[in-house]
mmCIF file of C-alpha atoms and ligand atoms in Angstrom:
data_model
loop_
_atom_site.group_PDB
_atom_site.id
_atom_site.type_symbol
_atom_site.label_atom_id
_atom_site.label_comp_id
_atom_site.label_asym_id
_atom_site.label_seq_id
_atom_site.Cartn_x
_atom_site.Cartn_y
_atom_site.Cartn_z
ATOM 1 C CA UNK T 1 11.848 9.248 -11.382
ATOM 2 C CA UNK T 2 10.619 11.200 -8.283
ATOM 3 C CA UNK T 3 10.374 14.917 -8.236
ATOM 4 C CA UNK T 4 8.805 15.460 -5.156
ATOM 5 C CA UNK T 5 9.804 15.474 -1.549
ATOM 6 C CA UNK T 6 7.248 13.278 -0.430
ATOM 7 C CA UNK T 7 5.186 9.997 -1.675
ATOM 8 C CA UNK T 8 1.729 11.103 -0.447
ATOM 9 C CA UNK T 9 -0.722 8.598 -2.710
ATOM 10 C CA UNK T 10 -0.431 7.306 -6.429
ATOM 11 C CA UNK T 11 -3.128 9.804 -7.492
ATOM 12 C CA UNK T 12 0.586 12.644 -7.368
ATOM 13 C CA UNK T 13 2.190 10.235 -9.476
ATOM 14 C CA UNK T 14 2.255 9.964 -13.359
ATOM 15 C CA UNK T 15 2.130 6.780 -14.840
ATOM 16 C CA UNK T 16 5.739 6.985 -16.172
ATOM 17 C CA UNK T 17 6.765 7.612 -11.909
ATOM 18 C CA UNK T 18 4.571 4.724 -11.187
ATOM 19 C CA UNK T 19 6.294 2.393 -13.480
ATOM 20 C CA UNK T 20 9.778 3.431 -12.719
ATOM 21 C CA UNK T 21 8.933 2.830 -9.074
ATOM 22 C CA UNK T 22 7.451 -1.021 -10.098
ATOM 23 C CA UNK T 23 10.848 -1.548 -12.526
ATOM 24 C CA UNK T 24 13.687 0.071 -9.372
ATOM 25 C CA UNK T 25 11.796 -2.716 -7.460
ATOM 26 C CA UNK T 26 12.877 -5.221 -9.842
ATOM 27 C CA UNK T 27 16.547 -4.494 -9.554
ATOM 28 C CA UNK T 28 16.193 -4.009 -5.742
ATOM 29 C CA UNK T 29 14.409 -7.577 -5.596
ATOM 30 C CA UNK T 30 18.101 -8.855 -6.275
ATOM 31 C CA UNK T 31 20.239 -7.735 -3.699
ATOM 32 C CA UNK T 32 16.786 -9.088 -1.867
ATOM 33 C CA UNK T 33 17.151 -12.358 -3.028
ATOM 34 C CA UNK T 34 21.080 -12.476 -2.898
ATOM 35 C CA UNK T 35 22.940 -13.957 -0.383
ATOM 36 C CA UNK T 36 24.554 -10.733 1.293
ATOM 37 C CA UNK T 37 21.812 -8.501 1.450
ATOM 38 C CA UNK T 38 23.649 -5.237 1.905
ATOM 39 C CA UNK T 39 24.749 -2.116 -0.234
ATOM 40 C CA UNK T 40 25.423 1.012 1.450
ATOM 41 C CA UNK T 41 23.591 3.267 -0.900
ATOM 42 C CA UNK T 42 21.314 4.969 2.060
ATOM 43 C CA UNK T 43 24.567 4.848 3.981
ATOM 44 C CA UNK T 44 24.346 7.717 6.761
ATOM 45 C CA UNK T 45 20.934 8.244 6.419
ATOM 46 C CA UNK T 46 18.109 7.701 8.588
ATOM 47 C CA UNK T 47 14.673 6.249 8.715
ATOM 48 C CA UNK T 48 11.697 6.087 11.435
ATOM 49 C CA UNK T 49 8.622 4.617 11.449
ATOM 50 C CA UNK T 50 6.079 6.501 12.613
ATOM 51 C CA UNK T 51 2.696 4.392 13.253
ATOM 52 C CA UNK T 52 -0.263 5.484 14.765
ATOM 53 C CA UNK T 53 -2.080 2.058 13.515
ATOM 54 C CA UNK T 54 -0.671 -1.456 13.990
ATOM 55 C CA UNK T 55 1.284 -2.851 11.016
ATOM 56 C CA UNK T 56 3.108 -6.164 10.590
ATOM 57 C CA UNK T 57 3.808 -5.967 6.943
ATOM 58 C CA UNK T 58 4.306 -2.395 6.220
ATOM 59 C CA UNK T 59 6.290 -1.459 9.537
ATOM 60 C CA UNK T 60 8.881 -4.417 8.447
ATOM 61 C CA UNK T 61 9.445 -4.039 5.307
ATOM 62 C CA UNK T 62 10.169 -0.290 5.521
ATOM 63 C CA UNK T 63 12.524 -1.141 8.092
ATOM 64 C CA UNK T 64 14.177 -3.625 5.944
ATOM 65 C CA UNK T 65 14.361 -1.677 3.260
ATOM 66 C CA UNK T 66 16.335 0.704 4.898
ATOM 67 C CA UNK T 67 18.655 -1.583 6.455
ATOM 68 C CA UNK T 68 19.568 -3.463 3.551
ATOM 69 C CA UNK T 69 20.449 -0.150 1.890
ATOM 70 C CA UNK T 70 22.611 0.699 4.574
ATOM 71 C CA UNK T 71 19.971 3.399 6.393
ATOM 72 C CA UNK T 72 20.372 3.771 9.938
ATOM 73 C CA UNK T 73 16.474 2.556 11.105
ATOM 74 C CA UNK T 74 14.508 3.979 14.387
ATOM 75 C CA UNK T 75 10.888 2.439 14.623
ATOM 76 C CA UNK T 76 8.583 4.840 17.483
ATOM 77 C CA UNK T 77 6.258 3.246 19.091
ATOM 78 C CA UNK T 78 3.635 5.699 19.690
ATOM 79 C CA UNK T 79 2.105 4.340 22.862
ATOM 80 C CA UNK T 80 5.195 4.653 24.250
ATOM 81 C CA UNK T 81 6.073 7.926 22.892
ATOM 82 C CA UNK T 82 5.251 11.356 24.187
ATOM 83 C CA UNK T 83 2.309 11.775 21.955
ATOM 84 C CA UNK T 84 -0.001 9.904 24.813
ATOM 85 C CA UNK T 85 1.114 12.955 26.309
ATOM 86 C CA UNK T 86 -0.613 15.108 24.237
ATOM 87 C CA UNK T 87 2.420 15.833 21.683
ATOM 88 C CA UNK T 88 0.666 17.220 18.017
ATOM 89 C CA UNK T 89 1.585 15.368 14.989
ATOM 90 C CA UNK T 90 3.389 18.888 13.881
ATOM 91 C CA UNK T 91 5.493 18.394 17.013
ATOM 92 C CA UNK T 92 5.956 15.086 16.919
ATOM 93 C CA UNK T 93 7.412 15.472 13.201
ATOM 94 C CA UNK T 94 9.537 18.904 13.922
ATOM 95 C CA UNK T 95 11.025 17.144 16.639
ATOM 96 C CA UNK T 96 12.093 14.075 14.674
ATOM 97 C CA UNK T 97 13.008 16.754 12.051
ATOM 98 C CA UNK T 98 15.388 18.270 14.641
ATOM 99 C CA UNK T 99 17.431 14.953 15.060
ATOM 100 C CA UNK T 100 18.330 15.435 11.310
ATOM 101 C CA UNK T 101 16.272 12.019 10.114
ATOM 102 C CA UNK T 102 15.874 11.823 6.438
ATOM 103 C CA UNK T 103 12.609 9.823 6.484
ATOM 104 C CA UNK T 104 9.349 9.619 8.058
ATOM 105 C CA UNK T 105 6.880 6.487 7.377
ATOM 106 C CA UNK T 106 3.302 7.298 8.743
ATOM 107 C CA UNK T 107 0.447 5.395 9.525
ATOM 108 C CA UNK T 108 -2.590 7.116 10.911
ATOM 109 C CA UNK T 109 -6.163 6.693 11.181
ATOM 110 C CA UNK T 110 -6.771 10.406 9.713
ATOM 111 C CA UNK T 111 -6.957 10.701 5.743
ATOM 112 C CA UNK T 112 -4.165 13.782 5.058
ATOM 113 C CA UNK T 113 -2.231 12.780 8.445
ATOM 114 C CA UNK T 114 1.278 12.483 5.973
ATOM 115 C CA UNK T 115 -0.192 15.146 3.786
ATOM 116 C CA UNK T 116 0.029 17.834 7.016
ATOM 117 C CA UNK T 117 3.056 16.202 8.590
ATOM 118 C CA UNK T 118 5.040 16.955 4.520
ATOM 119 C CA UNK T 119 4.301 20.439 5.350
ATOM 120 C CA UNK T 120 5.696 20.887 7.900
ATOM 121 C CA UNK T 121 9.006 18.866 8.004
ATOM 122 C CA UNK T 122 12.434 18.700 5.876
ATOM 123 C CA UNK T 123 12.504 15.180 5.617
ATOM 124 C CA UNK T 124 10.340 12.940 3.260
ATOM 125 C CA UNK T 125 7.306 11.459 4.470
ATOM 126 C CA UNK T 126 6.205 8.596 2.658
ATOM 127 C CA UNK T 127 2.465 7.232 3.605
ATOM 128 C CA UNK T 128 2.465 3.813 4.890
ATOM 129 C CA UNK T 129 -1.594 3.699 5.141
ATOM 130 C CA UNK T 130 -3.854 6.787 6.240
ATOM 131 C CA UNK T 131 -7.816 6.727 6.979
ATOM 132 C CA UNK T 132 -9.530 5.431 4.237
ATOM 133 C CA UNK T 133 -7.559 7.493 2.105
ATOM 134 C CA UNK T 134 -4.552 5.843 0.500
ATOM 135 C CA UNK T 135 -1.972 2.863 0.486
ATOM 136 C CA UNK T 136 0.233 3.840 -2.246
ATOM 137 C CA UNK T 137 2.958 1.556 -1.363
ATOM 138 C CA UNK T 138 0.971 -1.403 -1.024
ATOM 139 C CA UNK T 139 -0.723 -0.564 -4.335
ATOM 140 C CA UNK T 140 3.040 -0.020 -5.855
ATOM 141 C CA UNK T 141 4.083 -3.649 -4.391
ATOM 142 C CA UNK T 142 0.672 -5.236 -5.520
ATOM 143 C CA UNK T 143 1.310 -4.002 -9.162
ATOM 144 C CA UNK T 144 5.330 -5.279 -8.930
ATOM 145 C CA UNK T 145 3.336 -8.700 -8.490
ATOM 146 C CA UNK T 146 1.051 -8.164 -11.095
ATOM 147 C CA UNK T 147 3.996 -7.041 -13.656
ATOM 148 C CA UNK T 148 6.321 -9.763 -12.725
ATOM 149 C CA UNK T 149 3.231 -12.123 -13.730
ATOM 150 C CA UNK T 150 2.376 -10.851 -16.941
ATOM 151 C CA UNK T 151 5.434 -8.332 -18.271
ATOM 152 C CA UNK T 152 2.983 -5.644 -18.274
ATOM 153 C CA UNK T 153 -0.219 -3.739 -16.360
ATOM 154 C CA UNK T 154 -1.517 -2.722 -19.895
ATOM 155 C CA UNK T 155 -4.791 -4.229 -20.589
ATOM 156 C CA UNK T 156 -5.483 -6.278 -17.630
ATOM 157 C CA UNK T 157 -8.598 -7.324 -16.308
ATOM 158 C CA UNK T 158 -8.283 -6.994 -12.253
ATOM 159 C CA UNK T 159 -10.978 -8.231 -9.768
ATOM 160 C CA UNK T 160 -11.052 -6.541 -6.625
ATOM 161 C CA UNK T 161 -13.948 -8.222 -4.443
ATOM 162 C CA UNK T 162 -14.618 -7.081 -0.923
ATOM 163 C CA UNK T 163 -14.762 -3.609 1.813
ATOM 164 C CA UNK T 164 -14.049 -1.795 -0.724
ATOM 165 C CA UNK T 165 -15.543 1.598 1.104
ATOM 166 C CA UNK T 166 -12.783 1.605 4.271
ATOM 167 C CA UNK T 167 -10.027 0.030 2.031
ATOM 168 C CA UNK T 168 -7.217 2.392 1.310
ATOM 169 C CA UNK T 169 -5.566 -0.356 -0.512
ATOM 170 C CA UNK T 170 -8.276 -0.287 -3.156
ATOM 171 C CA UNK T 171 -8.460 3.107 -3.549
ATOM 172 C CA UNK T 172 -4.666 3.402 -4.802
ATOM 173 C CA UNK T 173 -4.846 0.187 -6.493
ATOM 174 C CA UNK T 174 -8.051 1.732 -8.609
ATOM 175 C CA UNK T 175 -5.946 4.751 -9.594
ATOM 176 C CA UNK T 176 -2.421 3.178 -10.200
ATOM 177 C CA UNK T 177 -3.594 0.207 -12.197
ATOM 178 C CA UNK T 178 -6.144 3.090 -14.163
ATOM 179 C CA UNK T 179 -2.785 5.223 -14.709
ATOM 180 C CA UNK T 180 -0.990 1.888 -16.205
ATOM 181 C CA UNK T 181 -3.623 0.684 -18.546
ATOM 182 C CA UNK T 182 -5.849 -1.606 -16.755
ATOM 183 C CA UNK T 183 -9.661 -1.571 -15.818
ATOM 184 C CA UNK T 184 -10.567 -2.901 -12.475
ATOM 185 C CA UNK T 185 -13.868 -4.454 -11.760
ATOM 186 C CA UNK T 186 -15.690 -4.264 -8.114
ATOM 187 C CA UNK T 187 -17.630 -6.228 -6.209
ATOM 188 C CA UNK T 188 -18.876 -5.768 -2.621
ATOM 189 C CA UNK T 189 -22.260 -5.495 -0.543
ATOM 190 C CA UNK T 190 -23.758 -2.511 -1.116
ATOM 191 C CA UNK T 191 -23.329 -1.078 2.106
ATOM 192 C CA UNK T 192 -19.471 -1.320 1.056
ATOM 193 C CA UNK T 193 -19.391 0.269 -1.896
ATOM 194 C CA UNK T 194 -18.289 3.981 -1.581
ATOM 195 C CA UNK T 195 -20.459 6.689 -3.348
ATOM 196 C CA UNK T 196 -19.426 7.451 -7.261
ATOM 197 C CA UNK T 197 -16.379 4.531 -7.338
ATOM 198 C CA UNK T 198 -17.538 4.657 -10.885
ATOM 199 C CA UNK T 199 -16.763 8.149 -11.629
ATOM 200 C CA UNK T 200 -12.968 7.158 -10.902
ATOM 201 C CA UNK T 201 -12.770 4.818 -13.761
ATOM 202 C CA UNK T 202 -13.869 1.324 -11.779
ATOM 203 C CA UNK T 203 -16.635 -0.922 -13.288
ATOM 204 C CA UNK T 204 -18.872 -1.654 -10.458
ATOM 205 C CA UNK T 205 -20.142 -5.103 -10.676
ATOM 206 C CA UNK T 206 -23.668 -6.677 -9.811
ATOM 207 C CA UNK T 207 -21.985 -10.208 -8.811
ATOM 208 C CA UNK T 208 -18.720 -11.758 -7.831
ATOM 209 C CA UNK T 209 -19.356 -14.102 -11.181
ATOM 210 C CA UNK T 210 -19.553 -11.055 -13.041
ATOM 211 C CA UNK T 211 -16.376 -9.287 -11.449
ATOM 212 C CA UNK T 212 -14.236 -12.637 -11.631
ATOM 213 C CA UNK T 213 -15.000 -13.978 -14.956
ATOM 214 C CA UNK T 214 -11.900 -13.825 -17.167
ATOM 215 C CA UNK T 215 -10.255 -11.792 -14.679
ATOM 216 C CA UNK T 216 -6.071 -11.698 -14.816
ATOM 217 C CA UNK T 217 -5.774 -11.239 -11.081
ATOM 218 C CA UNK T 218 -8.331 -11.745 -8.050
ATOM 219 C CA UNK T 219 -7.990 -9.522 -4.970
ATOM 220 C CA UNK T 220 -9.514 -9.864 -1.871
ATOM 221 C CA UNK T 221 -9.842 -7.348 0.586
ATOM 222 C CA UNK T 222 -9.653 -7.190 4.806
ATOM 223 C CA UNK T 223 -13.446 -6.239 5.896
ATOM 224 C CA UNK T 224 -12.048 -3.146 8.046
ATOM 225 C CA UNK T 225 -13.978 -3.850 11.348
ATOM 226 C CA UNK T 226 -11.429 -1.359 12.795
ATOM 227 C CA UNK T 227 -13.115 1.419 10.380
ATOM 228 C CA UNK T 228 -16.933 0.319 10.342
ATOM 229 C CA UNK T 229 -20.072 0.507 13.744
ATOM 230 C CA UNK T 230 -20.716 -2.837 12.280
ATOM 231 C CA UNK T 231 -24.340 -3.462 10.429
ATOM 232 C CA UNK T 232 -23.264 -3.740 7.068
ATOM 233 C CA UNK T 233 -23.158 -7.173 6.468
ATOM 234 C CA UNK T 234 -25.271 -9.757 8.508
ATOM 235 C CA UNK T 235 -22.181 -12.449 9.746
ATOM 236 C CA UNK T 236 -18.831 -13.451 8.561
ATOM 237 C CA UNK T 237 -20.637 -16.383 7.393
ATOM 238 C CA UNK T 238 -22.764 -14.904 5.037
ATOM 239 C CA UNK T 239 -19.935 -12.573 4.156
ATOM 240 C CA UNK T 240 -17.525 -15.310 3.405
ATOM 241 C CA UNK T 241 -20.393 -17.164 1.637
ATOM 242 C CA UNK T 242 -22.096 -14.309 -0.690
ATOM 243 C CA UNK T 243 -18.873 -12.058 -0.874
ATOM 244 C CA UNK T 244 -15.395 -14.170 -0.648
ATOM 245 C CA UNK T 245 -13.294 -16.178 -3.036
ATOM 246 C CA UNK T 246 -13.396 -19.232 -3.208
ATOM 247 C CA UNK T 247 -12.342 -22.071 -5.619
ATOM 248 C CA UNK T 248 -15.745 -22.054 -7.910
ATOM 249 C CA UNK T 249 -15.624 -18.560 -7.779
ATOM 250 C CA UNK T 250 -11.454 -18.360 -8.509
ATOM 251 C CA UNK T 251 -12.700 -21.195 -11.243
ATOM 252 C CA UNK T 252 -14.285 -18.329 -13.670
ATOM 253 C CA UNK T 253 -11.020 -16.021 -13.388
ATOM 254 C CA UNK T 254 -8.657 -17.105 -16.522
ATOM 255 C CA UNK T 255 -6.456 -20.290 -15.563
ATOM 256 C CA UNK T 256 -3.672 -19.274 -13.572
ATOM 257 C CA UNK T 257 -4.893 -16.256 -12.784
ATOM 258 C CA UNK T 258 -3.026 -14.942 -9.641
ATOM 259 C CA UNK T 259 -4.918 -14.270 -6.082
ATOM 260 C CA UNK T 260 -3.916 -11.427 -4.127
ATOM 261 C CA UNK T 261 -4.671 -10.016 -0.736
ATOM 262 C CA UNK T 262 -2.978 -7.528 1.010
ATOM 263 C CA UNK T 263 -3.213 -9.163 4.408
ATOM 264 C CA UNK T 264 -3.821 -9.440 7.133
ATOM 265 C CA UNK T 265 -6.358 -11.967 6.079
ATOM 266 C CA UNK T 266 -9.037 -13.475 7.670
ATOM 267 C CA UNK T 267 -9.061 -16.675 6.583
ATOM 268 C CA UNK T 268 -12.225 -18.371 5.924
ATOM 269 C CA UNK T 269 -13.966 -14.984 5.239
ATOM 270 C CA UNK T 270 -12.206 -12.965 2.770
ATOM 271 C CA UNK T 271 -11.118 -15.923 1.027
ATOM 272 C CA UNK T 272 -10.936 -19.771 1.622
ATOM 273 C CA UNK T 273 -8.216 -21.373 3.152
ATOM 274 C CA UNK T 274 -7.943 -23.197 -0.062
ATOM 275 C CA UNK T 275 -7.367 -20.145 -2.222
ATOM 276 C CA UNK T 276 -5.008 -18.633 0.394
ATOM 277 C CA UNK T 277 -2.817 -21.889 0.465
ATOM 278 C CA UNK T 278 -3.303 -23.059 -3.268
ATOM 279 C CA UNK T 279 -0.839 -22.289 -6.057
ATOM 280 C CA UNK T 280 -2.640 -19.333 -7.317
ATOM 281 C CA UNK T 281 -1.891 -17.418 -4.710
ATOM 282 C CA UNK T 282 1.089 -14.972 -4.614
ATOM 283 C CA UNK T 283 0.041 -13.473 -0.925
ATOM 284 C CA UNK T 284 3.885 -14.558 0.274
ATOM 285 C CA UNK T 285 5.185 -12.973 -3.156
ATOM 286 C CA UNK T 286 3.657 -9.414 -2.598
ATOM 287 C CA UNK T 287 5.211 -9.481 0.938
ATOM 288 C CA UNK T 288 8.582 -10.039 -0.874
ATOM 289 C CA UNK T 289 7.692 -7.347 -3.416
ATOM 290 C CA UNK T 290 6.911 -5.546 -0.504
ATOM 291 C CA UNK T 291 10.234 -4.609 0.815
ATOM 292 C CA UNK T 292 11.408 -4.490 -2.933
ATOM 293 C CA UNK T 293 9.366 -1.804 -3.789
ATOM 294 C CA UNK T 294 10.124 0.137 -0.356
ATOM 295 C CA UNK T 295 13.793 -0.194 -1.218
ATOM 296 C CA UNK T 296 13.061 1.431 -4.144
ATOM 297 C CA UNK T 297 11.297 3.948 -2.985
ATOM 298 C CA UNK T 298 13.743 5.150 -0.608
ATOM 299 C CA UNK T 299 16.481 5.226 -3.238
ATOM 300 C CA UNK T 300 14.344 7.122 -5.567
ATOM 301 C CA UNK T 301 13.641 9.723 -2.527
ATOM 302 C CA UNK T 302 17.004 9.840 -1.507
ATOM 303 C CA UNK T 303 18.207 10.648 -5.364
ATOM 304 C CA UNK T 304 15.425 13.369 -4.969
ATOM 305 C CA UNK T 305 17.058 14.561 -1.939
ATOM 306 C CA UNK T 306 20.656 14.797 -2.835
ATOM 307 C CA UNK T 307 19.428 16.821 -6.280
ATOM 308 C CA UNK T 308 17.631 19.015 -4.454
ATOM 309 C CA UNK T 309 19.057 21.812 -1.767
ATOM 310 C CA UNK T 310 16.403 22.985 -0.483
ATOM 311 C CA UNK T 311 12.208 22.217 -0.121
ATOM 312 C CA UNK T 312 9.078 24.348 0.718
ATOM 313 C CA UNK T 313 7.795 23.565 4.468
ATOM 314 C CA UNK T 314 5.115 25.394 6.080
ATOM 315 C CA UNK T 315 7.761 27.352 7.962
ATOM 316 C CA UNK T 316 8.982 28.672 4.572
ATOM 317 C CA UNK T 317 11.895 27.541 2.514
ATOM 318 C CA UNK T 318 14.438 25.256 4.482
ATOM 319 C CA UNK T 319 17.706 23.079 3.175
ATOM 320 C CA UNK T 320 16.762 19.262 2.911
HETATM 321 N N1 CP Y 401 -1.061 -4.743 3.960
HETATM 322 C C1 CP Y 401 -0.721 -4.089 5.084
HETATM 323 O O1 CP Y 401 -0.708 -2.848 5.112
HETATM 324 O O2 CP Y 401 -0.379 -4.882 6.112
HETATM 325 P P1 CP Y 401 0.056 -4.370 7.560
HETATM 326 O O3 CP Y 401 -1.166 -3.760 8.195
HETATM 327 O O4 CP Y 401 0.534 -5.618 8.283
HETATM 328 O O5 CP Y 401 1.145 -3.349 7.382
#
């Protein structure tokens, strides 16, 4: 379980956290796929979204989550808020604070944005994306997938192929699938690659072939224009063609093996339209994982919460 205010990144986590998070999803994925999906376990609490960076996935499921436990749900949307008037994050957070919320999801462009907003507020933040930091909860939902697949994350081989440098999602998925047993093998253009990925455990390949061959599962990654001054690859043509997945490429993976991708995707460049569409892809399965896993990460929270009087802020010592 939990014992922490906050969920920050999967590299706070121990692997036995981790896996309770993946197995809560499991349960949660039932009152998902039942017909009334309702319990009033989050009743009288509150959730807001807080996104400095535009989210379809994330934003939604988050939302649902909370609604389907029985949360009362605020999104803000920042460009209407008052921070285009200059309001700090700090602010921004105390003042949500003050209208006695119990959760904060953030997305921001600036690695250790949730870490500095935790600080500094009584209720818990959870990180839905920052920088090119972390995506812990798309890293938990990608690894319900991969359990619900194969029983276990012990021992797998998992392909991640793509920007890896600006990918947050890679970077938790490296250290949660590490923490759980598997080994994770990378492949991107060099000018993708960050620094001393190896040093964290990831076996950094010198082709797709040699990433994808006998894989369990084959990830593809968004190239993060949003994050890049463009120059490191020559055109998404030559990206799609030297760097995607395709079905030759998905061919060498062991049979069956699963495709993932976070999304959004670009089709035709990250992966083929064939991969994306064929039946070893479980892209609309980790968006249903995706609001599994949220629900259970508010309920773990929320346990955390009602065990727990009181948390350090930056402010000192104040009741939850
Ligand atoms: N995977 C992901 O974070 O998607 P969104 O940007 O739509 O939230």
């Amino acid at each position: 379980m939990l014992s922490q205010k906050d969920l920050l990144g999967l590299k706070d986590l121990t692997a036995e956290q981790i896996l309770s998070l993946i197995d809560g999803a499991f349960e949660c994925k039932k009152l998902l796929l039942s017909d009334c999906k309702k319990s009033d376990e989050l009743k009288g609490k509150t959730l807001v979204t807080l996104f400095y960076e535009n989210s379809t996935r994330t934003r939604t499921s988050f939302e649902l989550a909370g609604k389907y436990l029985g949360a009362n749900e605020v999104n803000i949307s920042v460009a209407a808020s008052s921070v285009q008037k200059g309001e700090t994050l700090i602010d921004t957070g105390r003042t949500l604070d003050a209208m006695k919320i119990d959760f904060i999801v953030i997305r921001h462009s600036m690695a250790g944005a949730p870490a500095l907003l935790a600080k500094n507020v009584k209720a818990s933040v959870i990180n839905g994306g920052d920088g090119m930091h972390e995506h812990p909860t798309q890293a938990l939902l990608d690894m319900v997938t991969l359990k619900e697949k194969y029983g276990t994350l012990s021992g797998l081989k998992v392909a991640i192929l793509g920007d890896i440098k600006h990918s947050r999602v890679a970077m938790s998925n490296l250290i949660g699938l590490k923490k759980l047993g598997s080994e994770v093998y990378l492949y991107a253009p060099a000018t993708m690659l960050p620094k001393d990925i190896d040093k964290l455990g990831a076996h950094v390949c010198r082709s797709r072939e040699e990433a994808v061959e006998g894989a369990d599962a084959v990830m593809g990654l968004r190239i993060q224009l949003e994050r890049m001054n463009g120059g490191l690859f020559p055109s998404l043509g030559e990206y799609a063609r030297y760097y995607g997945v395709n079905d030759n490429i998905l061919a060498l993976a062991k049979k069956g093996a699963p495709v993932l991708h976070p999304g959004p995707v670009n089709r035709g460049v990250e992966l083929t339209p064939q991969v994306i569409d064929g039946a070893q892809s479980l892209i609309n399965e980790q968006v249903t994982n995706g609001v599994a896993v949220r629900m259970s990460i508010l309920k773990q929270l929320a346990a955390f919460r009602a065990a727990n009087g009181a948390v350090k802020t930056a402010n000192g010592e104040k009741n939850i």
